[in-house]
Steps between C-alpha positions, in 0.01 A plus 500: 500500500419185704708593803273800562197284578488409866481160659225480761610290797211408730672359807423529871812324627785753543766228464358375170465859380866571579615177336300575186635853471854375561459234229379763252790727582759224487370386162484851354124513461468876487124546478360703784335275758182611672451310825162469667442300815142375478220432257325832552817691411545281191148572375537870582825517302365315198178700478623839622291515816570560869859603566568471125215726384618702204769250397557491123300191400661512157811348660415151613754262650700279269418215740333453837674271749215402730517325834184312596499522878440873538322708762172682432438347154673173412693446181233289334248782538755747361548270201122469458469881488790533256342256255151651539603847381561575132794730587694219669357178362814428292750622761762228569456367854747262658392348828809483718401332825597266779164322477527128445123454477388329180174696513691832489687382191179389328311818590785725388509341155120493479500874569754565225844504663774488239735307729496352848833480675558363848761708678810293564621495860866514400625858449713427192217307334250775588726762345546289186123449461422870544769600252368253241146624552604859457702441186237273343198726550687816417634350177145412397400861554777652287274547202198618697 
């Protein structure tokens, strides 16, 4: 059942985290959401290391929502590691960031991001974008 696969939200900004979770709830996206707050936690979750040692690696996220400007390991390095490992190379990754740098956009796609979305500043627009992302990626995973 698709709603059993988690969404991995990699977000260090508590306000953006709360807005994303609220948008999922408001739009009835019922998948569990795993929230990590930096790149090290994201890598640990995906590969079952560190605080996530022993996690069932047979259950991968339906989609990773990845911020770029993260502490410890930045989002581009997280994406690089996701694409370099056979277990996660096909995992859908949506970069969801405030970065307006053209180089970040280019590097994200070069590293294999499935989508690159700039976070809207307006709350209603942000909520709409997150809801669309959730529904779109989860619908693609229904047959997986």
